[in-house]
PDB file of C-alpha atoms in Angstrom:
ATOM      1  CA  UNK A   1      -2.387 -14.117   2.111  1.00  0.00           C
ATOM      2  CA  UNK A   2      -0.950 -15.474   5.370  1.00  0.00           C
ATOM      3  CA  UNK A   3      -2.993 -18.685   5.018  1.00  0.00           C
ATOM      4  CA  UNK A   4      -1.730 -19.135   1.455  1.00  0.00           C
ATOM      5  CA  UNK A   5       1.859 -18.548   2.588  1.00  0.00           C
ATOM      6  CA  UNK A   6       1.515 -21.059   5.421  1.00  0.00           C
ATOM      7  CA  UNK A   7       0.062 -23.668   3.022  1.00  0.00           C
ATOM      8  CA  UNK A   8       2.850 -23.069   0.550  1.00  0.00           C
ATOM      9  CA  UNK A   9       5.500 -23.422   3.251  1.00  0.00           C
ATOM     10  CA  UNK A  10       4.004 -26.664   4.552  1.00  0.00           C
ATOM     11  CA  UNK A  11       3.842 -28.129   1.042  1.00  0.00           C
ATOM     12  CA  UNK A  12       7.434 -27.135   0.395  1.00  0.00           C
ATOM     13  CA  UNK A  13       8.610 -28.523   3.714  1.00  0.00           C
ATOM     14  CA  UNK A  14       6.911 -31.868   3.103  1.00  0.00           C
ATOM     15  CA  UNK A  15       8.331 -32.125  -0.414  1.00  0.00           C
ATOM     16  CA  UNK A  16      11.813 -31.120   0.718  1.00  0.00           C
ATOM     17  CA  UNK A  17      11.833 -33.757   3.438  1.00  0.00           C
ATOM     18  CA  UNK A  18      10.280 -36.440   1.218  1.00  0.00           C
ATOM     19  CA  UNK A  19       7.880 -37.130   4.035  1.00  0.00           C
ATOM     20  CA  UNK A  20       4.219 -38.025   4.093  1.00  0.00           C
ATOM     21  CA  UNK A  21       3.850 -36.922   7.687  1.00  0.00           C
ATOM     22  CA  UNK A  22       1.418 -34.147   8.527  1.00  0.00           C
ATOM     23  CA  UNK A  23       2.745 -30.860   9.763  1.00  0.00           C
ATOM     24  CA  UNK A  24       0.869 -28.866  12.340  1.00  0.00           C
ATOM     25  CA  UNK A  25      -0.056 -25.379  11.113  1.00  0.00           C
ATOM     26  CA  UNK A  26       2.138 -22.973  13.037  1.00  0.00           C
ATOM     27  CA  UNK A  27       4.750 -20.383  12.314  1.00  0.00           C
ATOM     28  CA  UNK A  28       8.215 -21.070  13.669  1.00  0.00           C
ATOM     29  CA  UNK A  29      10.742 -18.558  14.915  1.00  0.00           C
ATOM     30  CA  UNK A  30      12.316 -18.583  11.457  1.00  0.00           C
ATOM     31  CA  UNK A  31      11.278 -15.929   8.983  1.00  0.00           C
ATOM     32  CA  UNK A  32      10.986 -15.643   5.249  1.00  0.00           C
ATOM     33  CA  UNK A  33      12.740 -12.880   3.403  1.00  0.00           C
ATOM     34  CA  UNK A  34      11.097 -11.715   0.185  1.00  0.00           C
ATOM     35  CA  UNK A  35      13.449  -9.821  -2.104  1.00  0.00           C
ATOM     36  CA  UNK A  36      12.466  -7.138  -4.579  1.00  0.00           C
ATOM     37  CA  UNK A  37      12.962  -7.822  -8.246  1.00  0.00           C
ATOM     38  CA  UNK A  38      12.658  -4.615 -10.219  1.00  0.00           C
ATOM     39  CA  UNK A  39      14.282  -2.974 -13.225  1.00  0.00           C
ATOM     40  CA  UNK A  40      17.956  -2.252 -12.521  1.00  0.00           C
ATOM     41  CA  UNK A  41      20.408   0.295 -13.895  1.00  0.00           C
ATOM     42  CA  UNK A  42      18.098   3.328 -14.005  1.00  0.00           C
ATOM     43  CA  UNK A  43      20.177   5.648 -11.819  1.00  0.00           C
ATOM     44  CA  UNK A  44      20.439   9.343 -12.710  1.00  0.00           C
ATOM     45  CA  UNK A  45      18.205  12.404 -12.858  1.00  0.00           C
ATOM     46  CA  UNK A  46      14.733  11.716 -14.265  1.00  0.00           C
ATOM     47  CA  UNK A  47      11.397  13.279 -15.094  1.00  0.00           C
ATOM     48  CA  UNK A  48       8.454  11.056 -14.028  1.00  0.00           C
ATOM     49  CA  UNK A  49       5.338  11.420 -16.212  1.00  0.00           C
ATOM     50  CA  UNK A  50       1.937   9.891 -15.538  1.00  0.00           C
ATOM     51  CA  UNK A  51       0.572   7.641 -18.296  1.00  0.00           C
ATOM     52  CA  UNK A  52      -3.067   8.703 -17.977  1.00  0.00           C
ATOM     53  CA  UNK A  53      -2.682  12.473 -17.633  1.00  0.00           C
ATOM     54  CA  UNK A  54       0.709  13.018 -19.335  1.00  0.00           C
ATOM     55  CA  UNK A  55       1.540  15.364 -16.421  1.00  0.00           C
ATOM     56  CA  UNK A  56       4.744  15.230 -14.401  1.00  0.00           C
ATOM     57  CA  UNK A  57       5.192  14.247 -10.780  1.00  0.00           C
ATOM     58  CA  UNK A  58       5.818  17.532  -8.985  1.00  0.00           C
ATOM     59  CA  UNK A  59       6.666  18.854  -5.513  1.00  0.00           C
ATOM     60  CA  UNK A  60       3.838  21.304  -4.851  1.00  0.00           C
ATOM     61  CA  UNK A  61       4.736  24.970  -4.670  1.00  0.00           C
ATOM     62  CA  UNK A  62       8.487  24.343  -5.148  1.00  0.00           C
ATOM     63  CA  UNK A  63       8.518  23.442  -1.451  1.00  0.00           C
ATOM     64  CA  UNK A  64      11.749  22.410   0.263  1.00  0.00           C
ATOM     65  CA  UNK A  65       9.924  21.442   3.473  1.00  0.00           C
ATOM     66  CA  UNK A  66       9.531  17.824   4.590  1.00  0.00           C
ATOM     67  CA  UNK A  67       5.905  16.684   4.572  1.00  0.00           C
ATOM     68  CA  UNK A  68       4.907  18.324   1.285  1.00  0.00           C
ATOM     69  CA  UNK A  69       2.568  16.050  -0.686  1.00  0.00           C
ATOM     70  CA  UNK A  70       3.451  15.457  -4.308  1.00  0.00           C
ATOM     71  CA  UNK A  71       1.073  16.368  -7.093  1.00  0.00           C
ATOM     72  CA  UNK A  72       0.956  16.122 -10.865  1.00  0.00           C
ATOM     73  CA  UNK A  73       1.450  19.234 -12.950  1.00  0.00           C
ATOM     74  CA  UNK A  74       2.067  20.372 -16.522  1.00  0.00           C
ATOM     75  CA  UNK A  75       5.627  19.903 -17.704  1.00  0.00           C
ATOM     76  CA  UNK A  76       7.980  22.585 -16.426  1.00  0.00           C
ATOM     77  CA  UNK A  77      11.150  20.458 -16.021  1.00  0.00           C
ATOM     78  CA  UNK A  78      12.131  22.668 -13.092  1.00  0.00           C
ATOM     79  CA  UNK A  79      13.936  21.246 -10.052  1.00  0.00           C
ATOM     80  CA  UNK A  80      10.656  20.313  -8.352  1.00  0.00           C
ATOM     81  CA  UNK A  81       9.930  17.898 -11.272  1.00  0.00           C
ATOM     82  CA  UNK A  82      13.389  16.300 -11.367  1.00  0.00           C
ATOM     83  CA  UNK A  83      14.283  13.299  -9.263  1.00  0.00           C
ATOM     84  CA  UNK A  84      17.595  11.525  -8.759  1.00  0.00           C
ATOM     85  CA  UNK A  85      17.105   7.752  -8.876  1.00  0.00           C
ATOM     86  CA  UNK A  86      19.579   6.266  -6.390  1.00  0.00           C
ATOM     87  CA  UNK A  87      19.716   2.493  -6.788  1.00  0.00           C
ATOM     88  CA  UNK A  88      20.029   0.433  -3.616  1.00  0.00           C
ATOM     89  CA  UNK A  89      21.935  -2.768  -4.341  1.00  0.00           C
ATOM     90  CA  UNK A  90      21.122  -4.730  -7.483  1.00  0.00           C
ATOM     91  CA  UNK A  91      17.434  -5.604  -7.107  1.00  0.00           C
ATOM     92  CA  UNK A  92      15.732  -2.645  -8.815  1.00  0.00           C
ATOM     93  CA  UNK A  93      15.023  -0.754  -5.591  1.00  0.00           C
ATOM     94  CA  UNK A  94      15.553   3.013  -5.621  1.00  0.00           C
ATOM     95  CA  UNK A  95      15.467   6.061  -3.387  1.00  0.00           C
ATOM     96  CA  UNK A  96      14.112   9.130  -5.191  1.00  0.00           C
ATOM     97  CA  UNK A  97      15.736  12.428  -4.265  1.00  0.00           C
ATOM     98  CA  UNK A  98      14.087  15.729  -5.191  1.00  0.00           C
ATOM     99  CA  UNK A  99      16.576  17.838  -7.128  1.00  0.00           C
ATOM    100  CA  UNK A 100      15.531  21.174  -5.586  1.00  0.00           C
ATOM    101  CA  UNK A 101      17.674  22.877  -2.959  1.00  0.00           C
ATOM    102  CA  UNK A 102      15.829  21.117  -0.123  1.00  0.00           C
ATOM    103  CA  UNK A 103      17.276  17.741  -1.182  1.00  0.00           C
ATOM    104  CA  UNK A 104      14.408  15.748   0.346  1.00  0.00           C
ATOM    105  CA  UNK A 105      13.489  12.175  -0.574  1.00  0.00           C
ATOM    106  CA  UNK A 106      10.124  10.770  -1.590  1.00  0.00           C
ATOM    107  CA  UNK A 107       8.348   8.547   0.906  1.00  0.00           C
ATOM    108  CA  UNK A 108       4.909   7.326   1.917  1.00  0.00           C
ATOM    109  CA  UNK A 109       3.485   9.440   4.757  1.00  0.00           C
ATOM    110  CA  UNK A 110       3.616   7.913   8.254  1.00  0.00           C
ATOM    111  CA  UNK A 111       5.004   4.634   6.877  1.00  0.00           C
ATOM    112  CA  UNK A 112       1.348   3.826   6.122  1.00  0.00           C
ATOM    113  CA  UNK A 113       0.044   0.647   4.517  1.00  0.00           C
ATOM    114  CA  UNK A 114      -3.319   2.274   3.714  1.00  0.00           C
ATOM    115  CA  UNK A 115      -4.714   3.021   0.262  1.00  0.00           C
ATOM    116  CA  UNK A 116      -4.694   6.784  -0.202  1.00  0.00           C
ATOM    117  CA  UNK A 117      -1.594   7.451   1.935  1.00  0.00           C
ATOM    118  CA  UNK A 118       0.236  10.485   0.570  1.00  0.00           C
ATOM    119  CA  UNK A 119       3.473  10.436  -1.407  1.00  0.00           C
ATOM    120  CA  UNK A 120       5.438  13.231   0.262  1.00  0.00           C
ATOM    121  CA  UNK A 121       8.882  14.748   0.698  1.00  0.00           C
ATOM    122  CA  UNK A 122      10.847  13.489   3.702  1.00  0.00           C
ATOM    123  CA  UNK A 123      14.244  13.910   5.290  1.00  0.00           C
ATOM    124  CA  UNK A 124      16.460  11.175   3.896  1.00  0.00           C
ATOM    125  CA  UNK A 125      16.802   7.907   5.810  1.00  0.00           C
ATOM    126  CA  UNK A 126      18.488   5.121   3.830  1.00  0.00           C
ATOM    127  CA  UNK A 127      16.955   2.482   6.132  1.00  0.00           C
ATOM    128  CA  UNK A 128      13.348   3.723   5.871  1.00  0.00           C
ATOM    129  CA  UNK A 129      11.552   1.191   3.653  1.00  0.00           C
ATOM    130  CA  UNK A 130       8.757   3.709   2.997  1.00  0.00           C
ATOM    131  CA  UNK A 131      11.424   5.682   1.076  1.00  0.00           C
ATOM    132  CA  UNK A 132      12.329   2.688  -1.099  1.00  0.00           C
ATOM    133  CA  UNK A 133      10.555   2.147  -4.417  1.00  0.00           C
ATOM    134  CA  UNK A 134      10.743  -0.885  -6.687  1.00  0.00           C
ATOM    135  CA  UNK A 135      10.708  -0.012 -10.379  1.00  0.00           C
ATOM    136  CA  UNK A 136       8.499  -2.576 -12.155  1.00  0.00           C
ATOM    137  CA  UNK A 137       7.962  -2.873 -15.914  1.00  0.00           C
ATOM    138  CA  UNK A 138       4.291  -2.281 -16.803  1.00  0.00           C
ATOM    139  CA  UNK A 139       4.841  -2.867 -20.537  1.00  0.00           C
ATOM    140  CA  UNK A 140       4.840  -0.530 -23.541  1.00  0.00           C
ATOM    141  CA  UNK A 141       7.551   1.705 -22.022  1.00  0.00           C
ATOM    142  CA  UNK A 142       5.654   2.375 -18.785  1.00  0.00           C
ATOM    143  CA  UNK A 143       6.644   1.540 -15.217  1.00  0.00           C
ATOM    144  CA  UNK A 144       5.096   1.178 -11.786  1.00  0.00           C
ATOM    145  CA  UNK A 145       6.700   2.601  -8.653  1.00  0.00           C
ATOM    146  CA  UNK A 146       5.983   0.081  -5.901  1.00  0.00           C
ATOM    147  CA  UNK A 147       6.413   1.217  -2.303  1.00  0.00           C
ATOM    148  CA  UNK A 148       8.722  -1.406  -0.823  1.00  0.00           C
ATOM    149  CA  UNK A 149       7.210  -1.323   2.666  1.00  0.00           C
ATOM    150  CA  UNK A 150       3.566  -1.757   1.552  1.00  0.00           C
ATOM    151  CA  UNK A 151       3.672  -3.348  -1.911  1.00  0.00           C
ATOM    152  CA  UNK A 152       1.295  -0.646  -3.193  1.00  0.00           C
ATOM    153  CA  UNK A 153       1.896   1.492  -6.266  1.00  0.00           C
ATOM    154  CA  UNK A 154       2.261   5.250  -6.587  1.00  0.00           C
ATOM    155  CA  UNK A 155      -0.719   6.674  -8.493  1.00  0.00           C
ATOM    156  CA  UNK A 156      -2.705   9.865  -9.008  1.00  0.00           C
ATOM    157  CA  UNK A 157      -5.793  10.202  -6.835  1.00  0.00           C
ATOM    158  CA  UNK A 158      -9.124   9.504  -8.539  1.00  0.00           C
ATOM    159  CA  UNK A 159      -7.299   8.992 -11.874  1.00  0.00           C
ATOM    160  CA  UNK A 160      -7.450  12.766 -12.227  1.00  0.00           C
ATOM    161  CA  UNK A 161      -6.322  14.605 -15.342  1.00  0.00           C
ATOM    162  CA  UNK A 162      -6.071  17.937 -13.486  1.00  0.00           C
ATOM    163  CA  UNK A 163      -3.064  19.940 -12.354  1.00  0.00           C
ATOM    164  CA  UNK A 164      -2.551  19.725  -8.584  1.00  0.00           C
ATOM    165  CA  UNK A 165      -4.128  16.230  -8.316  1.00  0.00           C
ATOM    166  CA  UNK A 166      -2.521  14.393  -5.409  1.00  0.00           C
ATOM    167  CA  UNK A 167      -0.020  11.533  -5.659  1.00  0.00           C
ATOM    168  CA  UNK A 168      -0.692   8.628  -3.295  1.00  0.00           C
ATOM    169  CA  UNK A 169      -0.200   4.905  -2.861  1.00  0.00           C
ATOM    170  CA  UNK A 170      -2.958   2.467  -3.837  1.00  0.00           C
ATOM    171  CA  UNK A 171      -3.449  -1.237  -4.337  1.00  0.00           C
ATOM    172  CA  UNK A 172      -2.381  -2.213  -7.844  1.00  0.00           C
ATOM    173  CA  UNK A 173      -5.466  -3.056  -9.907  1.00  0.00           C
ATOM    174  CA  UNK A 174      -3.904  -2.317 -13.287  1.00  0.00           C
ATOM    175  CA  UNK A 175      -4.916   1.371 -13.207  1.00  0.00           C
ATOM    176  CA  UNK A 176      -3.118   3.506 -15.813  1.00  0.00           C
ATOM    177  CA  UNK A 177      -2.987   6.424 -13.355  1.00  0.00           C
ATOM    178  CA  UNK A 178      -0.420   4.259 -11.523  1.00  0.00           C
ATOM    179  CA  UNK A 179       1.860   3.873 -14.543  1.00  0.00           C
ATOM    180  CA  UNK A 180       4.682   6.249 -15.432  1.00  0.00           C
ATOM    181  CA  UNK A 181       7.326   7.022 -18.008  1.00  0.00           C
ATOM    182  CA  UNK A 182      10.775   7.524 -16.551  1.00  0.00           C
ATOM    183  CA  UNK A 183      12.797   9.859 -18.780  1.00  0.00           C
ATOM    184  CA  UNK A 184      16.343  11.129 -18.411  1.00  0.00           C
ATOM    185  CA  UNK A 185      16.602  14.831 -17.742  1.00  0.00           C
ATOM    186  CA  UNK A 186      19.120  16.215 -20.222  1.00  0.00           C
ATOM    187  CA  UNK A 187      19.215  19.762 -18.865  1.00  0.00           C
ATOM    188  CA  UNK A 188      20.326  22.823 -20.750  1.00  0.00           C
TER     189      UNK A 188
END
Protein backbone atom coordinates (compact mmCIF):
# COMPACT_ATOMS: atom_id res chain seq x y z
CA UNK A 1 0.00 0.00 0.00
CA UNK A 2 2.85 2.38 0.83
CA UNK A 3 4.54 1.65 -2.52
CA UNK A 4 1.27 2.35 -4.35
CA UNK A 5 0.81 5.60 -2.42
CA UNK A 6 4.36 6.72 -3.19
CA UNK A 7 3.87 5.94 -6.91
CA UNK A 8 0.60 7.83 -6.95
CA UNK A 9 2.17 10.85 -5.26
CA UNK A 10 5.09 10.92 -7.69
CA UNK A 11 2.75 10.70 -10.68
CA UNK A 12 0.61 13.50 -9.29
CA UNK A 13 3.62 15.66 -8.52
CA UNK A 14 5.02 15.25 -12.03
CA UNK A 15 1.66 16.03 -13.63
CA UNK A 16 1.07 19.03 -11.38
CA UNK A 17 4.45 20.50 -12.23
CA UNK A 18 4.17 19.70 -15.95
CA UNK A 19 7.64 18.26 -15.72
CA UNK A 20 9.26 15.26 -17.33
CA UNK A 21 12.00 15.14 -14.73
CA UNK A 22 12.38 12.04 -12.59
CA UNK A 23 11.65 12.24 -8.92
CA UNK A 24 13.65 10.24 -6.44
CA UNK A 25 11.49 7.89 -4.37
CA UNK A 26 11.42 9.33 -0.87
CA UNK A 27 8.89 10.62 1.57
CA UNK A 28 9.18 14.27 2.52
CA UNK A 29 8.38 15.86 5.85
CA UNK A 30 4.93 16.70 4.51
CA UNK A 31 2.08 14.33 5.24
CA UNK A 32 -1.11 13.31 3.56
CA UNK A 33 -4.39 13.56 5.38
CA UNK A 34 -7.06 11.06 4.36
CA UNK A 35 -10.56 12.10 5.38
CA UNK A 36 -13.44 9.77 6.15
CA UNK A 37 -16.45 9.84 3.89
CA UNK A 38 -19.33 8.03 5.52
CA UNK A 39 -23.10 8.37 5.80
CA UNK A 40 -24.01 11.57 7.65
CA UNK A 41 -27.02 12.62 9.69
CA UNK A 42 -27.59 9.37 11.60
CA UNK A 43 -27.36 10.78 15.13
CA UNK A 44 -29.72 9.49 17.83
CA UNK A 45 -30.35 6.29 19.76
CA UNK A 46 -30.13 3.13 17.64
CA UNK A 47 -30.37 -0.63 17.71
CA UNK A 48 -27.58 -2.30 15.67
CA UNK A 49 -28.57 -5.66 14.12
CA UNK A 50 -26.25 -8.07 12.35
CA UNK A 51 -27.23 -8.96 8.77
CA UNK A 52 -26.19 -12.62 8.92
CA UNK A 53 -27.56 -13.61 12.33
CA UNK A 54 -30.35 -11.02 12.78
CA UNK A 55 -29.10 -10.63 16.38
CA UNK A 56 -28.38 -7.30 18.05
CA UNK A 57 -25.05 -5.90 19.13
CA UNK A 58 -25.06 -6.23 22.91
CA UNK A 59 -22.93 -5.35 25.94
CA UNK A 60 -22.43 -8.72 27.62
CA UNK A 61 -24.07 -9.23 30.98
CA UNK A 62 -25.46 -5.66 31.14
CA UNK A 63 -21.95 -4.65 32.23
CA UNK A 64 -21.14 -1.02 33.01
CA UNK A 65 -17.41 -1.77 33.34
CA UNK A 66 -14.85 -0.58 30.78
CA UNK A 67 -13.20 -3.47 28.93
CA UNK A 68 -16.34 -5.56 28.43
CA UNK A 69 -16.32 -7.19 24.98
CA UNK A 70 -19.46 -6.80 22.91
CA UNK A 71 -21.41 -9.80 21.71
CA UNK A 72 -24.49 -10.47 19.61
CA UNK A 73 -27.69 -11.54 21.30
CA UNK A 74 -31.40 -12.03 20.63
CA UNK A 75 -33.39 -8.81 20.53
CA UNK A 76 -34.17 -7.44 23.98
CA UNK A 77 -34.01 -3.69 23.18
CA UNK A 78 -32.74 -3.11 26.71
CA UNK A 79 -30.16 -0.40 27.47
CA UNK A 80 -27.25 -2.75 26.73
CA UNK A 81 -28.52 -3.02 23.10
CA UNK A 82 -29.09 0.71 22.57
CA UNK A 83 -26.36 3.01 21.32
CA UNK A 84 -26.30 6.78 20.91
CA UNK A 85 -24.70 7.71 17.58
CA UNK A 86 -22.80 10.96 18.18
CA UNK A 87 -21.64 12.41 14.87
CA UNK A 88 -18.20 14.02 14.80
CA UNK A 89 -18.14 16.82 12.24
CA UNK A 90 -19.75 16.26 8.85
CA UNK A 91 -17.86 13.29 7.40
CA UNK A 92 -19.96 10.34 8.61
CA UNK A 93 -17.75 9.55 11.60
CA UNK A 94 -19.49 8.63 14.86
CA UNK A 95 -18.80 7.81 18.49
CA UNK A 96 -21.14 5.12 19.82
CA UNK A 97 -22.23 5.53 23.43
CA UNK A 98 -23.82 2.64 25.32
CA UNK A 99 -27.16 3.78 26.73
CA UNK A 100 -26.86 1.86 30.01
CA UNK A 101 -26.02 3.64 33.26
CA UNK A 102 -22.28 3.11 32.74
CA UNK A 103 -22.28 5.50 29.76
CA UNK A 104 -19.22 3.89 28.15
CA UNK A 105 -18.25 4.22 24.49
CA UNK A 106 -17.43 1.50 21.99
CA UNK A 107 -13.81 1.14 20.93
CA UNK A 108 -11.32 -1.36 19.57
CA UNK A 109 -9.29 -2.95 22.39
CA UNK A 110 -5.74 -1.65 22.88
CA UNK A 111 -6.03 0.59 19.80
CA UNK A 112 -5.14 -2.57 17.86
CA UNK A 113 -4.78 -2.86 14.10
CA UNK A 114 -5.01 -6.67 14.23
CA UNK A 115 -7.80 -8.82 12.80
CA UNK A 116 -9.74 -10.28 15.72
CA UNK A 117 -9.21 -7.33 18.09
CA UNK A 118 -12.21 -7.03 20.39
CA UNK A 119 -14.94 -4.41 20.17
CA UNK A 120 -15.31 -3.36 23.81
CA UNK A 121 -16.69 -0.71 26.13
CA UNK A 122 -14.27 2.07 27.05
CA UNK A 123 -14.21 5.29 29.02
CA UNK A 124 -15.01 8.08 26.60
CA UNK A 125 -12.16 9.95 24.90
CA UNK A 126 -13.27 12.17 22.01
CA UNK A 127 -9.73 12.16 20.57
CA UNK A 128 -9.27 8.36 20.60
CA UNK A 129 -9.53 7.28 16.95
CA UNK A 130 -10.19 3.68 18.03
CA UNK A 131 -13.51 5.04 19.38
CA UNK A 132 -14.44 6.60 16.03
CA UNK A 133 -16.46 4.61 13.51
CA UNK A 134 -17.22 5.51 9.90
CA UNK A 135 -20.71 4.51 8.80
CA UNK A 136 -20.44 3.14 5.24
CA UNK A 137 -23.34 2.10 3.00
CA UNK A 138 -23.13 -1.62 2.15
CA UNK A 139 -26.25 -1.56 -0.05
CA UNK A 140 -29.76 -2.95 0.41
CA UNK A 141 -30.28 -1.04 3.69
CA UNK A 142 -27.17 -2.46 5.39
CA UNK A 143 -24.12 -0.62 6.70
CA UNK A 144 -20.54 -1.30 7.72
CA UNK A 145 -18.98 0.18 10.84
CA UNK A 146 -15.37 0.95 9.93
CA UNK A 147 -12.92 1.55 12.76
CA UNK A 148 -11.35 4.89 11.87
CA UNK A 149 -7.91 4.09 13.30
CA UNK A 150 -7.48 0.73 11.49
CA UNK A 151 -9.81 0.81 8.48
CA UNK A 152 -11.22 -2.58 9.51
CA UNK A 153 -14.91 -3.37 9.92
CA UNK A 154 -16.84 -4.49 12.99
CA UNK A 155 -18.06 -8.07 12.50
CA UNK A 156 -19.15 -11.16 14.42
CA UNK A 157 -16.41 -13.72 15.01
CA UNK A 158 -16.48 -16.79 12.77
CA UNK A 159 -19.71 -15.52 11.14
CA UNK A 160 -21.51 -17.12 14.08
CA UNK A 161 -25.28 -17.32 14.35
CA UNK A 162 -25.14 -18.01 18.11
CA UNK A 163 -25.99 -15.81 21.07
CA UNK A 164 -22.86 -14.61 22.89
CA UNK A 165 -20.68 -14.70 19.72
CA UNK A 166 -17.99 -12.04 20.02
CA UNK A 167 -17.86 -8.74 18.12
CA UNK A 168 -14.44 -7.86 16.71
CA UNK A 169 -12.71 -5.95 13.94
CA UNK A 170 -11.64 -7.73 10.74
CA UNK A 171 -10.39 -6.89 7.29
CA UNK A 172 -13.33 -6.16 5.00
CA UNK A 173 -13.73 -9.02 2.52
CA UNK A 174 -17.42 -8.46 1.85
CA UNK A 175 -18.53 -10.74 4.72
CA UNK A 176 -22.21 -10.36 5.65
CA UNK A 177 -21.35 -10.89 9.33
CA UNK A 178 -19.75 -7.43 9.06
CA UNK A 179 -22.92 -5.73 7.80
CA UNK A 180 -25.57 -4.20 10.04
CA UNK A 181 -28.96 -2.53 10.06
CA UNK A 182 -29.06 0.69 12.04
CA UNK A 183 -32.57 1.27 13.38
CA UNK A 184 -33.95 4.10 15.50
CA UNK A 185 -34.97 3.07 18.98
CA UNK A 186 -38.48 4.42 19.52
CA UNK A 187 -38.80 3.42 23.17
CA UNK A 188 -42.02 2.97 25.07
